[in-house]
Short mmCIF file of C-alpha atoms in Angstrom, two decimals:
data_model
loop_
_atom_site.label_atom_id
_atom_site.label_comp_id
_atom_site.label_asym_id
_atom_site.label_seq_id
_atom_site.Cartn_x
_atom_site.Cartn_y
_atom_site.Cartn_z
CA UNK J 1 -12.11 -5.95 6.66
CA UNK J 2 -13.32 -2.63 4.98
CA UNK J 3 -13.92 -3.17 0.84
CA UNK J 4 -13.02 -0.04 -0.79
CA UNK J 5 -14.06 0.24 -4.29
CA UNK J 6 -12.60 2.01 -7.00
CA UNK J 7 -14.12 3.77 -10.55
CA UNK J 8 -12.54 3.53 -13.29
CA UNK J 9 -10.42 0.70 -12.73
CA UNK J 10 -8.52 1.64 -15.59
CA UNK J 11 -8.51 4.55 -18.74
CA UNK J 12 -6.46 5.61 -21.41
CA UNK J 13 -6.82 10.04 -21.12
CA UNK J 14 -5.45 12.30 -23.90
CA UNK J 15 -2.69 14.62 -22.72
CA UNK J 16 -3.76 17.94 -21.00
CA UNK J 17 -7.11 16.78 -19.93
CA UNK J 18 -8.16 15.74 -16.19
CA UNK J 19 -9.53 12.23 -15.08
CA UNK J 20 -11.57 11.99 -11.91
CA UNK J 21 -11.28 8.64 -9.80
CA UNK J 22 -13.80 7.45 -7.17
CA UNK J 23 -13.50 5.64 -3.85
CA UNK J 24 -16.30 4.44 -1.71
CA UNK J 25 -15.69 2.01 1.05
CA UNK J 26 -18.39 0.08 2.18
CA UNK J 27 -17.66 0.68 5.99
CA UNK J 28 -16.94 4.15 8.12
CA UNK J 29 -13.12 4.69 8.52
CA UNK J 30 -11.12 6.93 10.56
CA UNK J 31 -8.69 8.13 7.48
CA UNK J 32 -8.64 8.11 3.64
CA UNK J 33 -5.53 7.84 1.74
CA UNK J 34 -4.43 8.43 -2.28
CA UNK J 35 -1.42 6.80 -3.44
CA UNK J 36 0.60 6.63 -6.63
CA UNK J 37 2.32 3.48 -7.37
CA UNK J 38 4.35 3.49 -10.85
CA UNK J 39 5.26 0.54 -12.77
CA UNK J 40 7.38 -1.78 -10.92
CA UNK J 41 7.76 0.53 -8.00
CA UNK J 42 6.29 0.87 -4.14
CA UNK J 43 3.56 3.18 -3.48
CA UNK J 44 4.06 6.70 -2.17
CA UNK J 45 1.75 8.32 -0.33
CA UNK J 46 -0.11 11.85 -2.34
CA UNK J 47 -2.35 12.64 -0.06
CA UNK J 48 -4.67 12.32 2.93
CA UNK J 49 -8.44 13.30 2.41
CA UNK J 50 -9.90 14.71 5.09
CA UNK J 51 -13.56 14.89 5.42
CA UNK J 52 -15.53 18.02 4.48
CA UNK J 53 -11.60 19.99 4.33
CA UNK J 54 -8.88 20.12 2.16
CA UNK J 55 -6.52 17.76 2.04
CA UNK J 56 -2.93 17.48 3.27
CA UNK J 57 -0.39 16.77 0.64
CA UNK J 58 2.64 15.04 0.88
CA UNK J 59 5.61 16.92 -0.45
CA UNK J 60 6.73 17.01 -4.11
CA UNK J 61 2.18 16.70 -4.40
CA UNK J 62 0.01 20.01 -4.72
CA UNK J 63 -3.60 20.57 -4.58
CA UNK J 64 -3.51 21.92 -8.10
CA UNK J 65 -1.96 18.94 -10.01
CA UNK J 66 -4.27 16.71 -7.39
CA UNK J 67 -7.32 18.10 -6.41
CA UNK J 68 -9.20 15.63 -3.85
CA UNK J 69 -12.42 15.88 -2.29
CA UNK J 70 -13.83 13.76 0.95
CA UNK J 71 -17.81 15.13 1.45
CA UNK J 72 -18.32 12.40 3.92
CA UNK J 73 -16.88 9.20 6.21
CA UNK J 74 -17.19 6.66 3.34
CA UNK J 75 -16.48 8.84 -0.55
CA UNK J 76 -13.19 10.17 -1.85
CA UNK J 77 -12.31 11.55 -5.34
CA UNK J 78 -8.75 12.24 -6.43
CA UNK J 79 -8.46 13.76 -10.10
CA UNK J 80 -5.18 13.59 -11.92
CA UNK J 81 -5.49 17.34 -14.32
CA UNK J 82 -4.04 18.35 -17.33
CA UNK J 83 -2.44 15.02 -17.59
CA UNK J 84 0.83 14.51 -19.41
CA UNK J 85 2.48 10.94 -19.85
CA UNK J 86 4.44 10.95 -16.79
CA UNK J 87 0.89 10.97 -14.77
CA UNK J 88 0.86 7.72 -15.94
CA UNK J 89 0.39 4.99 -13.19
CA UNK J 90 -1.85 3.21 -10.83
CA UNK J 91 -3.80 5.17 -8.54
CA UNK J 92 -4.59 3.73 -5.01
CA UNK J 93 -7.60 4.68 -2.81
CA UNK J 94 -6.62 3.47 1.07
CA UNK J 95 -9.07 3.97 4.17
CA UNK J 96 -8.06 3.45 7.52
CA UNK J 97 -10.18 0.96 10.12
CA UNK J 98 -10.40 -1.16 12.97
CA UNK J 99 -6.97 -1.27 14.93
CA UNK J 100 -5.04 0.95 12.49
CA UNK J 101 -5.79 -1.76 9.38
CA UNK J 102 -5.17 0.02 6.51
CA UNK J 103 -7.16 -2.01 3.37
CA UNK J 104 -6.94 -0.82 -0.54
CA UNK J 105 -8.97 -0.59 -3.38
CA UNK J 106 -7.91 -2.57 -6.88
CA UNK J 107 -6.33 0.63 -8.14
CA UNK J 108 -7.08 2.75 -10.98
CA UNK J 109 -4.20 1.69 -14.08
CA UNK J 110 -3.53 5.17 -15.82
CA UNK J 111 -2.41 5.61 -18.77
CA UNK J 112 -2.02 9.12 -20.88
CA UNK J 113 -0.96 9.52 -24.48
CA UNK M 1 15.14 10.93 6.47
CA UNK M 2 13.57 8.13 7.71
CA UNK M 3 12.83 4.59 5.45
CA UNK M 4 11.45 1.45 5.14
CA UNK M 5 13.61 -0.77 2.97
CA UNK M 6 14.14 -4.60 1.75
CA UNK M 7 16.91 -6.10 1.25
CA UNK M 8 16.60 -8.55 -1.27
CA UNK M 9 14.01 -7.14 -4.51
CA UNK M 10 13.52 -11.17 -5.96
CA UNK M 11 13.07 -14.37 -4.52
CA UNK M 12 12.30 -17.41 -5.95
CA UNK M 13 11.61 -20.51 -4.10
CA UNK M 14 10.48 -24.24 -4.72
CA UNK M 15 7.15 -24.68 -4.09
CA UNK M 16 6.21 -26.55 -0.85
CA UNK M 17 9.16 -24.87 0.62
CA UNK M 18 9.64 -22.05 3.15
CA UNK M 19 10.02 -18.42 2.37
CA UNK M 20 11.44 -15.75 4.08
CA UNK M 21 11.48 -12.11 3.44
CA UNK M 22 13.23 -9.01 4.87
CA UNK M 23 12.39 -6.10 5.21
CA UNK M 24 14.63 -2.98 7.01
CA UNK M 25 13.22 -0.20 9.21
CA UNK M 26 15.11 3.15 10.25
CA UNK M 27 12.48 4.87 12.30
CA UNK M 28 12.96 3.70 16.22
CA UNK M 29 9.45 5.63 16.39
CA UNK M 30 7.48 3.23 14.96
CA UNK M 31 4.99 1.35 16.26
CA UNK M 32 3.15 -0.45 13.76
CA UNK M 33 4.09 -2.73 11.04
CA UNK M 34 2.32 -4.32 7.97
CA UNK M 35 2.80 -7.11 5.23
CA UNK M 36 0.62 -6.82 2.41
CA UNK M 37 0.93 -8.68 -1.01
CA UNK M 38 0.02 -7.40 -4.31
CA UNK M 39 -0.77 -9.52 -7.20
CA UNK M 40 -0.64 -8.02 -10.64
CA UNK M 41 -3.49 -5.92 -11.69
CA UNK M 42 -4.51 -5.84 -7.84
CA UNK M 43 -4.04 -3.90 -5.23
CA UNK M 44 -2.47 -4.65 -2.03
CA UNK M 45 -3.61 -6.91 0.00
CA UNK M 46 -3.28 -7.00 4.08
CA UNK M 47 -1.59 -10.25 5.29
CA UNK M 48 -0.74 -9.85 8.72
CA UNK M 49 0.08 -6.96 11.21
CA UNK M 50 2.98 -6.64 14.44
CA UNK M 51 2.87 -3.85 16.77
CA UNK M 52 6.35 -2.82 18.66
CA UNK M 53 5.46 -4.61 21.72
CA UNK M 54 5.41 -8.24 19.88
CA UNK M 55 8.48 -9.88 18.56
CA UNK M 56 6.75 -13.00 16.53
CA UNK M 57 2.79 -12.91 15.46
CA UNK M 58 1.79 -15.91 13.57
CA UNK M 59 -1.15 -16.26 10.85
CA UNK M 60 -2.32 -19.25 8.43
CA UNK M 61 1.00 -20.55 6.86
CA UNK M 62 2.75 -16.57 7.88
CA UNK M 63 5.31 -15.60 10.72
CA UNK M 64 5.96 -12.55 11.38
CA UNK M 65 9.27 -11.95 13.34
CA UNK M 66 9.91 -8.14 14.13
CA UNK M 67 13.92 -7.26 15.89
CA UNK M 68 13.68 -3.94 17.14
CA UNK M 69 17.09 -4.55 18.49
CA UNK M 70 18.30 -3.83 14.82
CA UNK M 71 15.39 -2.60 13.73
CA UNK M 72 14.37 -5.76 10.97
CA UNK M 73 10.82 -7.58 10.26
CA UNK M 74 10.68 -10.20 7.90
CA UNK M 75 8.00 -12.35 6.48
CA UNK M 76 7.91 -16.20 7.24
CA UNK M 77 5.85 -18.47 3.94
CA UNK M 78 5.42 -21.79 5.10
CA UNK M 79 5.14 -24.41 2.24
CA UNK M 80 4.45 -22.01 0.01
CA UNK M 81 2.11 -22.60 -3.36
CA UNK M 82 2.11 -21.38 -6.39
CA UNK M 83 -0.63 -18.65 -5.45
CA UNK M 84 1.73 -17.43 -3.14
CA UNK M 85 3.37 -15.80 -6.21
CA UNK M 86 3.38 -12.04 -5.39
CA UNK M 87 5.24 -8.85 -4.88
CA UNK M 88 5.47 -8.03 -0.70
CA UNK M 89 5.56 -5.12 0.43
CA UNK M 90 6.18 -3.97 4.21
CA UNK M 91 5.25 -1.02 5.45
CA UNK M 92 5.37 1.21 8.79
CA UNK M 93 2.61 2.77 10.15
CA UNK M 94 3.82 6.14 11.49
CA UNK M 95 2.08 8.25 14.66
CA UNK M 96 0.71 10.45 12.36
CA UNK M 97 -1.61 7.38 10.94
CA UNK M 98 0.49 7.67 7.57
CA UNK M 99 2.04 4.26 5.88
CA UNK M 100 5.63 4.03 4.51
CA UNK M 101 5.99 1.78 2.27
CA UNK M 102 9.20 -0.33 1.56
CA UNK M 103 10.73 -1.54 -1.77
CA UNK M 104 9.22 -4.66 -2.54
CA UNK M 105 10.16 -8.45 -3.13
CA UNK M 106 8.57 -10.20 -5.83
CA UNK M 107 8.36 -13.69 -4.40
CA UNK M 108 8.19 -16.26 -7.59
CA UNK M 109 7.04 -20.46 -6.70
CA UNK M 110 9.01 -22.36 -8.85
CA UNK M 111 6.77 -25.57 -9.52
#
């Protein structure tokens, strides 16, 4: 199984500034994902990062609020800007390998004040 | 629109016994179906996998049973252990490579 590792795996942010989270996987996959899970709830789906494009956001998620980057197979970034409390959350980096197996990262724990 | 859902969100069994969780789907569609398990602090982690050809795929101590009849997975524990302890989560792979995730169950061993 892929390892996908993510930076920071947690930070408290000041309200109206941006945070930046990285995701490297240690293995090529076919498809990175971001995902938002809030406390006690699932995870829904923000984005998919497409290498060396934009990405494609799900709806009620826009490029401005979430700006994600994907410069090759194995790196993603997704930064959360001009935070406000209800940003806060855990942040998932997905990838996408072998046989559709989709594999996570520990999640980045969010929280803005 | 379309959903993944579960019916029950806790379940707390005796340790050494069997669990079993449910899980609802509403797109016909898919083909592809996941159980993952998240400990706190963690994210999830893939447990085992059923594709819509399969009705029963079985792993270390896990069943999965998938009725596309009525469109239901669930999630067989066998003698389950206190590391077992865990939210599940099922979700749906759709043709577009994109997961749905349901609800959750938060599966508590009772020592």
């Amino acid at each position: 199984s892929a390892v996908i590792s993510q930076k920071p795996s947690r930070d408290i942010c000041q309200r109206g500034t941006s945070l930046t989270i990285q995701c490297q996987v240690d293995s090529q996959v076919t498809m990175m994902f971001w995902y938002r899970q809030q406390p006690g709830q699932s995870l829904t789906l923000i984005a998919t990062a497409n290498q060396g494009s934009e990405a494609t956001y799900e709806s009620g998620f826009v490029i401005d609020k979430f700006p994600i980057s994907r410069p090759n197979l194995t790196f993603s970034t997704l930064t959360v800007s001009n935070m406000s409390p209800e940003d806060s959350s855990i942040y998932l980096c997905s990838g996408l390998g072998q046989g559709r197996k989709a594999f996570f990262g520990q999640g980045t724990r969010l929280t803005v004040v | 629109g379309e959903s993944v859902g579960l019916h029950l969100p806790t379940l707390s069994v005796q340790e050494g016994d069997n669990s079993i969780i449910n899980c609802a789907y509403s797109n016909s569609a898919s083909d592809y179906f996941i159980w993952y398990k998240q400990e706190s602090g963690k994210g999830p982690q893939f447990i085992i996998d059923i594709r819509s050809n399969m009705d029963k795929r079985q792993g270390q101590r896990v069943t999965v049973l998938l009725n596309k009849t009525v469109k239901h997975l669930s999630l067989q524990i066998a003698a389950t252990q206190p590391g077992d302890s865990a939210v599940y989560f099922c979700a749906e792979l759709q043709g577009n490579e994109k997961l749905t995730f349901g609800t959750g169950t938060r599966l508590t061993i009772i020592p």
